[in-house]
mmCIF file of C-alpha atoms in Angstrom:
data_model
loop_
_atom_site.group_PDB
_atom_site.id
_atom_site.type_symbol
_atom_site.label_atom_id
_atom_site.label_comp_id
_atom_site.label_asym_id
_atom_site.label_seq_id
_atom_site.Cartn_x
_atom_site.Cartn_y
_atom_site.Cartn_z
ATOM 1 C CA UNK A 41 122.641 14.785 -47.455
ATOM 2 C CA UNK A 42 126.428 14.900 -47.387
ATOM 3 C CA UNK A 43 126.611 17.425 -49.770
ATOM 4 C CA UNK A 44 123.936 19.298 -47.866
ATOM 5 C CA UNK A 45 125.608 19.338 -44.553
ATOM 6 C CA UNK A 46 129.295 20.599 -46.544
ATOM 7 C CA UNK A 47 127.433 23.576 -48.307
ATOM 8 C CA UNK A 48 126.008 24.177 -44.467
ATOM 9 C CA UNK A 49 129.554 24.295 -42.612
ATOM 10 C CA UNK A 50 131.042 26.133 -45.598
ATOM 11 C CA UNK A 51 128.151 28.983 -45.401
ATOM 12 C CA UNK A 52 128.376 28.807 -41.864
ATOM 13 C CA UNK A 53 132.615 29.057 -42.066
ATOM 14 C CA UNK A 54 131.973 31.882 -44.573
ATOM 15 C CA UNK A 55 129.762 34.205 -42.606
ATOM 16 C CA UNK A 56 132.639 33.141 -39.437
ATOM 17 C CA UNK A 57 135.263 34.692 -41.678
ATOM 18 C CA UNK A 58 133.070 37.783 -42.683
ATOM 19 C CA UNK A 59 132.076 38.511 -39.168
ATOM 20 C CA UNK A 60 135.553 38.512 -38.127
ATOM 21 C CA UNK A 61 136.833 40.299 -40.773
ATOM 22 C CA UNK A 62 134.177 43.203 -40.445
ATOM 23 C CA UNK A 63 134.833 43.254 -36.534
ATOM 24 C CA UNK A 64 138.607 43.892 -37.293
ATOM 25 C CA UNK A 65 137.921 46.354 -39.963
ATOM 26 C CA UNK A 66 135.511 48.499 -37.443
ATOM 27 C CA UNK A 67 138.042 48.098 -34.766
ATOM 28 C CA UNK A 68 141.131 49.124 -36.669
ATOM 29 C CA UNK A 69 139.459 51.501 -39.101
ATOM 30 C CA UNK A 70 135.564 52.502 -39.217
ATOM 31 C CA UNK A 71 135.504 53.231 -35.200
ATOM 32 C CA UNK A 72 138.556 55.419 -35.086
ATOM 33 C CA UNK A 73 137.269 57.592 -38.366
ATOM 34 C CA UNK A 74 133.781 57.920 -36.794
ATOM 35 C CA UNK A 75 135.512 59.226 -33.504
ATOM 36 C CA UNK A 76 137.487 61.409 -35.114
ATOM 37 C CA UNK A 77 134.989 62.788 -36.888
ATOM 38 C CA UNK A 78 132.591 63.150 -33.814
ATOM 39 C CA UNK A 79 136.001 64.563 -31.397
ATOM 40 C CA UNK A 80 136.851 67.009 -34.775
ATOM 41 C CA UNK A 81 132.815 68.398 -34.566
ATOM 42 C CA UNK A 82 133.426 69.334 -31.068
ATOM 43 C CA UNK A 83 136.925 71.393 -31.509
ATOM 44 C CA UNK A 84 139.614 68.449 -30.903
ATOM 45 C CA UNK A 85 142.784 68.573 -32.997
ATOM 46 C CA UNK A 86 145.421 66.249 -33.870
ATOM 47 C CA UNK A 87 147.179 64.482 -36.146
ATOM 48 C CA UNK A 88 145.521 62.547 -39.018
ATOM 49 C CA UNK A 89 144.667 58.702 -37.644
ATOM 50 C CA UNK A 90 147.045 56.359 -38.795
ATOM 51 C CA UNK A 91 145.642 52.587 -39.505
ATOM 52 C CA UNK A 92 146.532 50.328 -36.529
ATOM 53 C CA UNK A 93 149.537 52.464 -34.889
ATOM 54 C CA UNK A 94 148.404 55.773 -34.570
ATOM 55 C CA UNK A 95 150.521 58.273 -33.405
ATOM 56 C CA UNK A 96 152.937 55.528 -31.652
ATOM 57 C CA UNK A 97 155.278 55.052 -33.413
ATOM 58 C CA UNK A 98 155.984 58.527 -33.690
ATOM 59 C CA UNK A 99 155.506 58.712 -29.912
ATOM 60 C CA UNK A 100 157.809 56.135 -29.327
ATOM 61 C CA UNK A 101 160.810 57.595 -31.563
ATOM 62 C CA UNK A 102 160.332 60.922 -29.792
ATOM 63 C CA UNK A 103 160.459 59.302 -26.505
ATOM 64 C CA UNK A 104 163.990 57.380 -27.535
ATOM 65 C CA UNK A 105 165.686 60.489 -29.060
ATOM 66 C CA UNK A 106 164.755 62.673 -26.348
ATOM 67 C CA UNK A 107 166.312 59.762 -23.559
ATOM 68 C CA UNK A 108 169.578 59.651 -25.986
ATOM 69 C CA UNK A 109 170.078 63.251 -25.046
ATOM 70 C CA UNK A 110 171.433 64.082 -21.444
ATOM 71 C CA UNK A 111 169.389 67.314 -19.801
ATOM 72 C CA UNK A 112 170.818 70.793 -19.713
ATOM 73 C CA UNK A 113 172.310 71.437 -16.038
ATOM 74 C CA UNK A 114 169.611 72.782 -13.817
ATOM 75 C CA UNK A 115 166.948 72.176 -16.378
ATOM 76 C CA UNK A 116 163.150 71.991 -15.388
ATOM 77 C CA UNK A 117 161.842 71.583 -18.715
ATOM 78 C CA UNK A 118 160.726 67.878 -17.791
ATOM 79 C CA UNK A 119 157.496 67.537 -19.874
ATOM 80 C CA UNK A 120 159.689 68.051 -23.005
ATOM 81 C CA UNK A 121 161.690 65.221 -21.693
ATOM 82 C CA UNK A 122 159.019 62.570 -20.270
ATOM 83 C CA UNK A 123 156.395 63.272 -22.631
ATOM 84 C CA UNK A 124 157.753 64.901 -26.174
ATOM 85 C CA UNK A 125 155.076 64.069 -28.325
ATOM 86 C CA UNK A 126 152.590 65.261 -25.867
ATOM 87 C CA UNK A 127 154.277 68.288 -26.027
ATOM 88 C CA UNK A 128 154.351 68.763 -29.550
ATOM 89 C CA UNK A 129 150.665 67.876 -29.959
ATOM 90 C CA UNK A 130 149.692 70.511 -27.093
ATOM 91 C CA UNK A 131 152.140 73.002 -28.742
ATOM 92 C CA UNK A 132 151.113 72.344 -32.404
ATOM 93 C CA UNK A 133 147.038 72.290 -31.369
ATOM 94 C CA UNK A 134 146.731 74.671 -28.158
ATOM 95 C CA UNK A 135 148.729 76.554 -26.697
ATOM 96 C CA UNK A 136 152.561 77.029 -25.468
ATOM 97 C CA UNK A 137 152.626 75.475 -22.013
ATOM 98 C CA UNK A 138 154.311 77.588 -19.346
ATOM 99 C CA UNK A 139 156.479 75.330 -16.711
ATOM 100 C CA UNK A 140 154.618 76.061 -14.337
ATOM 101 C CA UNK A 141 151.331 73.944 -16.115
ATOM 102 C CA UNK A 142 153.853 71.241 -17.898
ATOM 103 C CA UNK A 143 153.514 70.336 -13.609
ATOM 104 C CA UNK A 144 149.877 69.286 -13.644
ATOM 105 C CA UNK A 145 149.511 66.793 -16.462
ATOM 106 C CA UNK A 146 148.048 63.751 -15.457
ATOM 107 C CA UNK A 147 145.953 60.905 -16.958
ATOM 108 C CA UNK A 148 142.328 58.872 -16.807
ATOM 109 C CA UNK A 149 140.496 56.463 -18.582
ATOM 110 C CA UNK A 150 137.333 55.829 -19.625
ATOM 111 C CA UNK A 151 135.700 54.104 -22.126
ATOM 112 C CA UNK A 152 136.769 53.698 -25.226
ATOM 113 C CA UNK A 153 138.853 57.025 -25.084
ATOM 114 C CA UNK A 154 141.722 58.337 -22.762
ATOM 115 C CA UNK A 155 141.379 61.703 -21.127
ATOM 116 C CA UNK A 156 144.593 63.836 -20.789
ATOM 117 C CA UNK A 157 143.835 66.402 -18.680
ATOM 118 C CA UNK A 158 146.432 69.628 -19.175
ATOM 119 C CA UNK A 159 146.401 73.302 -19.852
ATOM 120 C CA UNK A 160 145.689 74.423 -23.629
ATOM 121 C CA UNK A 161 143.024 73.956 -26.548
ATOM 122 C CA UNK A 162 141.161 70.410 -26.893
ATOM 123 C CA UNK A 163 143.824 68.524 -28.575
ATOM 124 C CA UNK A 164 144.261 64.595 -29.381
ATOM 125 C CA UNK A 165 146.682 62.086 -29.789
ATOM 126 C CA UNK A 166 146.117 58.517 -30.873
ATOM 127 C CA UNK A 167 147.166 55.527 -28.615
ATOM 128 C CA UNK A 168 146.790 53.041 -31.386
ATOM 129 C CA UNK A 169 142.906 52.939 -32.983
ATOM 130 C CA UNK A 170 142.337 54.798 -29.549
ATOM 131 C CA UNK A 171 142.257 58.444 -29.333
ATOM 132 C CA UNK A 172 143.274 60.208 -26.049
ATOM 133 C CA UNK A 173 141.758 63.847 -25.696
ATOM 134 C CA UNK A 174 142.997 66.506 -23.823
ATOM 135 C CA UNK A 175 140.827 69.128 -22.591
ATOM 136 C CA UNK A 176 140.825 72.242 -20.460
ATOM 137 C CA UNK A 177 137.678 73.282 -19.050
ATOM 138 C CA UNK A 178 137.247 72.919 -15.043
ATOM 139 C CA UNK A 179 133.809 71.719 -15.024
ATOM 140 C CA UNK A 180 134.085 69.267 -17.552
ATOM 141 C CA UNK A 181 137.021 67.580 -15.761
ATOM 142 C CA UNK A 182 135.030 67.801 -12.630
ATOM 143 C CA UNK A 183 132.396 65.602 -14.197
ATOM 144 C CA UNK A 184 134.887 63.225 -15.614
ATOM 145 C CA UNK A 185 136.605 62.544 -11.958
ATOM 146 C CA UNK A 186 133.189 62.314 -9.910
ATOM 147 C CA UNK A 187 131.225 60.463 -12.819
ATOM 148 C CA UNK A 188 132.887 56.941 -12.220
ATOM 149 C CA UNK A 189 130.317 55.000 -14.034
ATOM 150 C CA UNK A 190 129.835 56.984 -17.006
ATOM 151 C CA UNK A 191 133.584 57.762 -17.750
ATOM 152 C CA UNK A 192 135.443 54.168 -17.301
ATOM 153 C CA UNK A 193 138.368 52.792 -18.344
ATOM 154 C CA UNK A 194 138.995 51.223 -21.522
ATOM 155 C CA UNK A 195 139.628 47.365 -21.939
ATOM 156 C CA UNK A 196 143.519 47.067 -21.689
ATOM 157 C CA UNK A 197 145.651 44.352 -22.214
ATOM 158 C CA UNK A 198 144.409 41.447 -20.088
ATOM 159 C CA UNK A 199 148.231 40.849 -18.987
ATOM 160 C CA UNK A 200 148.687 43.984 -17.312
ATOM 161 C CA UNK A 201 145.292 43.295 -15.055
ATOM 162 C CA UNK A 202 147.168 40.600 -13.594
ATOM 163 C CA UNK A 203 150.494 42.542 -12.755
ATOM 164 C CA UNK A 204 148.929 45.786 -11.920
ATOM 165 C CA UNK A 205 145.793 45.336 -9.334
ATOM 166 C CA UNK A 206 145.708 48.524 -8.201
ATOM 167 C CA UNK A 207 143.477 51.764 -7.868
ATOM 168 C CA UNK A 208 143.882 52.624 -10.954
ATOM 169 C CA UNK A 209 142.714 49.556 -12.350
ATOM 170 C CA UNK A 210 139.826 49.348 -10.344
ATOM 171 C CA UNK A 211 136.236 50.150 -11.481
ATOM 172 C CA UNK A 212 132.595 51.024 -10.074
ATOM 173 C CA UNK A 213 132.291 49.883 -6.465
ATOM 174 C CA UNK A 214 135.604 48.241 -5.983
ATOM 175 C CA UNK A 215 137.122 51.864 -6.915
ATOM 176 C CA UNK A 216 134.778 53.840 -4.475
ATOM 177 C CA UNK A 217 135.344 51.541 -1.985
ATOM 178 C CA UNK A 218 139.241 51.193 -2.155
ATOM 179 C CA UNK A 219 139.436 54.812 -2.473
ATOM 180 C CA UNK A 220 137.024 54.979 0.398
ATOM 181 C CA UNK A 221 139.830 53.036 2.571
ATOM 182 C CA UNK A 222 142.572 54.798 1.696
ATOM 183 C CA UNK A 223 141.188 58.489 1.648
ATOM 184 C CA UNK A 224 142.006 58.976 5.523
ATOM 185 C CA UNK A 225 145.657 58.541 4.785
ATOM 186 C CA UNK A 226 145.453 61.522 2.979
ATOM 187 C CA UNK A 227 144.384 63.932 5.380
ATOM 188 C CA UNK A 228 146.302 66.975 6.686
ATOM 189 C CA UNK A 229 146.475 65.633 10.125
ATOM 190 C CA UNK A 230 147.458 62.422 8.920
ATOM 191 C CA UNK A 231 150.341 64.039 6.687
ATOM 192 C CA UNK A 232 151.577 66.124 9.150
ATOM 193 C CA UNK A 233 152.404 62.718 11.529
ATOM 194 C CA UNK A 234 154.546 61.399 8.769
ATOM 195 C CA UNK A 235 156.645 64.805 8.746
ATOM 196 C CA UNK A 236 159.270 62.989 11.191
ATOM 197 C CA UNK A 237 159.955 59.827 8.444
ATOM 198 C CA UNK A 238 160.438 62.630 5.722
ATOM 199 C CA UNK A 239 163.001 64.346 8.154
ATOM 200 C CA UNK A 240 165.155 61.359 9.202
ATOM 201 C CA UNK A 241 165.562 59.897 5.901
ATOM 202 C CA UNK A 242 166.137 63.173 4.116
ATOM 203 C CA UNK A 243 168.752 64.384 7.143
ATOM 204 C CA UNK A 244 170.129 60.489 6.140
ATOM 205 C CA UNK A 245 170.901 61.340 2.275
ATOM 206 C CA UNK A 246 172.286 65.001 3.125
ATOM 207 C CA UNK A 247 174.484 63.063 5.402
ATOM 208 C CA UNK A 248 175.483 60.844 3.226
ATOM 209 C CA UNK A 249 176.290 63.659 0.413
ATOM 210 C CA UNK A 250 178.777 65.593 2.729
ATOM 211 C CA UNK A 251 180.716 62.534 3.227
ATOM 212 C CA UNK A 252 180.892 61.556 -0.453
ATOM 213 C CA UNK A 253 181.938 65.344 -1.051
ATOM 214 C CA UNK A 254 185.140 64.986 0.952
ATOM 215 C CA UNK A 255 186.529 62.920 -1.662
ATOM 216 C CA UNK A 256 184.479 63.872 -4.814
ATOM 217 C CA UNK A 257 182.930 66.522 -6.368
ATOM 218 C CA UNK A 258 180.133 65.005 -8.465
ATOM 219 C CA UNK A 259 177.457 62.621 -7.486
ATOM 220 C CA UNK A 260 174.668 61.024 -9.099
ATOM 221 C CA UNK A 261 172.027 61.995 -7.335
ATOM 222 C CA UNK A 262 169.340 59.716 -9.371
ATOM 223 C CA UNK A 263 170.098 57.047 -7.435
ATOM 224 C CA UNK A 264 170.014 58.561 -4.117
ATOM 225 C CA UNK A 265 166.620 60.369 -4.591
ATOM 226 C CA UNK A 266 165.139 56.966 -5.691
ATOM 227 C CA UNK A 267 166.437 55.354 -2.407
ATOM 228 C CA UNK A 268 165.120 58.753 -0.563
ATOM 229 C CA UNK A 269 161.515 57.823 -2.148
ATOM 230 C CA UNK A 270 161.828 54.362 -1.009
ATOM 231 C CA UNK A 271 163.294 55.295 1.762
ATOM 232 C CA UNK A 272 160.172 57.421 3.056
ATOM 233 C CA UNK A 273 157.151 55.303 2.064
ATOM 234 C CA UNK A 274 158.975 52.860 3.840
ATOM 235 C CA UNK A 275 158.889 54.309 7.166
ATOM 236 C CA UNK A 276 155.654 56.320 6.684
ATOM 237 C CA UNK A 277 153.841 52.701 5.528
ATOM 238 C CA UNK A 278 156.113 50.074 7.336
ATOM 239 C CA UNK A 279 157.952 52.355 10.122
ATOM 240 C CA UNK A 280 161.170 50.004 8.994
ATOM 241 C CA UNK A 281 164.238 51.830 7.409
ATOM 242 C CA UNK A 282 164.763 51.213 3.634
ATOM 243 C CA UNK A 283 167.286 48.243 4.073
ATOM 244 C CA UNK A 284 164.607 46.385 5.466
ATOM 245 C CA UNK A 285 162.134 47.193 3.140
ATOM 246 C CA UNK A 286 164.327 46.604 -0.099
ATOM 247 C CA UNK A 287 163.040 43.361 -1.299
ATOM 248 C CA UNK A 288 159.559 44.890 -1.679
ATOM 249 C CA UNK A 289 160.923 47.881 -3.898
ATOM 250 C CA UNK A 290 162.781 45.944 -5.855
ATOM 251 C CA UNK A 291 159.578 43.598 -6.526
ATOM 252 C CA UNK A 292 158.038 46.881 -6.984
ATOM 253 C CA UNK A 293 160.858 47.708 -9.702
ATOM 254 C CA UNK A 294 160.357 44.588 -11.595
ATOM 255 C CA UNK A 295 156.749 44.735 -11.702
ATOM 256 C CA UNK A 296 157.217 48.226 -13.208
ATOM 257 C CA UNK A 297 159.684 47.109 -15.651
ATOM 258 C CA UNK A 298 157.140 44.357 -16.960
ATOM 259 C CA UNK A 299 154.168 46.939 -16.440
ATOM 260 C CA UNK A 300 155.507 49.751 -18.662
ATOM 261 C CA UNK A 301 156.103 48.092 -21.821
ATOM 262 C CA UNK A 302 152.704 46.723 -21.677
ATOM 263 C CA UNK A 303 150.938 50.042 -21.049
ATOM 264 C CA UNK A 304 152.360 51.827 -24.313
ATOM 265 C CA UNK A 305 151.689 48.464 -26.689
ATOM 266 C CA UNK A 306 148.981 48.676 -29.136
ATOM 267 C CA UNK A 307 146.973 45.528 -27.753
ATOM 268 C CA UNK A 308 145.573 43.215 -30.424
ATOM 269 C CA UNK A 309 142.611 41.191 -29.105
ATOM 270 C CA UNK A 310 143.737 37.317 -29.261
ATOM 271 C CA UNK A 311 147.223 38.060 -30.064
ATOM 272 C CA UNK A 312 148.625 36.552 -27.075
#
């Protein structure tokens, strides 16, 4: 009977191990193959998938050695700067992005696969066993932003759900009805009231640059634009002045800081 019950928990430990070992071979290997097989049938290129990583570390070195370089003066090239690889991948797939549409990148979820949505051919990157596509035509990313249940975001690390609660984490109902509350804001009308707050704190930093010129000829503006950001949602949110309204920026800061690094990792279910 003994013997019985240890070939039963060894079988049983055996097809535990095989289960698991399948599930991590589908996830890191057979899934992203079959999508880019499936993405490749419908006109998306990109570069080869690499097991596990993708195309991040290649992202991330791009990303550092375009930082360690300091802009041209009066440069607007900013895509090249923010995003390189993203750049490259559009370049090298699609086509040459004027400035003008390097302005209008921006990014959604959904499930299983992130949706880039810029100017040029269908092009992909890989986020890890995830591939991100990149698309062009109108309709389709009209269907993508009204189709909330049928396009949904991936599961992300289960850390940055508890840092970063926001809209763009939300799904299904809680999405349509945060976005429901906060749509009003948005309005012309609405806008227009807040023109005042823009005024007074930009008229503020101005100010502040003609003094600081009397004695000096450079200034880093960086740090005054992020205070002139601040600065604004501040008044326009709070109707306090930025001084006030510091110590929830700079939670804001931190939360980024944390936020950030979590976004870009290549999350590995049970690693933490």
């Amino acid at each position: 009977m003994e013997a019985f019950l240890a070939t039963v928990a060894i079988s049983f430990a055996c097809l535990v191990v095989v289960i698991l070992a399948w599930r991590v071979l589908d996830w890191v290997w057979l899934k992203p193959n079959r999508l880019e097989k499936r993405l490749k049938e419908q006109g998306f290129q990109g570069n080869p998938y690499r097991l596990f990583y993708g195309d991040t570390k290649e992202r991330d070195r791009m990303l550092a050695e375009a930082k360690s370089k300091p802009l041209p003066q009066l440069c607007h090239d900013h895509l090249r700067r923010i995003h390189p690889f993203v750049h490259q991948i559009v370049n090298k797939y699609g086509i040459f992005l004027t400035p003008f549409f390097e302005k209008i990148v921006f990014l959604i979820i959904f499930g299983g696969l992130a949706l880039m949505l810029i100017t040029g051919k269908k092009s992909m990157i890989w986020n890890g066993p995830v591939p991100m596509v990149m698309i062009t035509e109108p309709e389709v990313m009209r269907q993508v932003l009204m189709k909330m249940y049928e396009f949904q975001k991936p599961t992300t690390n289960p850390f940055l759900q508890k840092i970063a609660t926001g809209l763009v984490m939300l799904e299904g109902e809680q999405w349509a009805y945060r976005r429901k509350l906060i749509n009003p804001a948005f309005h012309m009308d609405k806008l227009q009231l807040l023109l005042p707050a823009f005024y007074t704190s930009t008229y503020d930093m101005i100010k502040k640059w003609e003094e600081m010129t009397t004695s000096s000829s450079e200034i880093d503006a960086w740090s005054h634009l992020h205070r002139l950001s601040a600065d604004v949602i501040s008044r326009a949110a709070f109707g306090s002045s930025y001084e006030e309204g510091r110590r929830i920026f700079e939670l804001i800061t931190e939360q980024l800081v944390v936020a950030i690094p979590v976004i870009n990792a290549v999350y590995v279910p049970g690693w933490r």
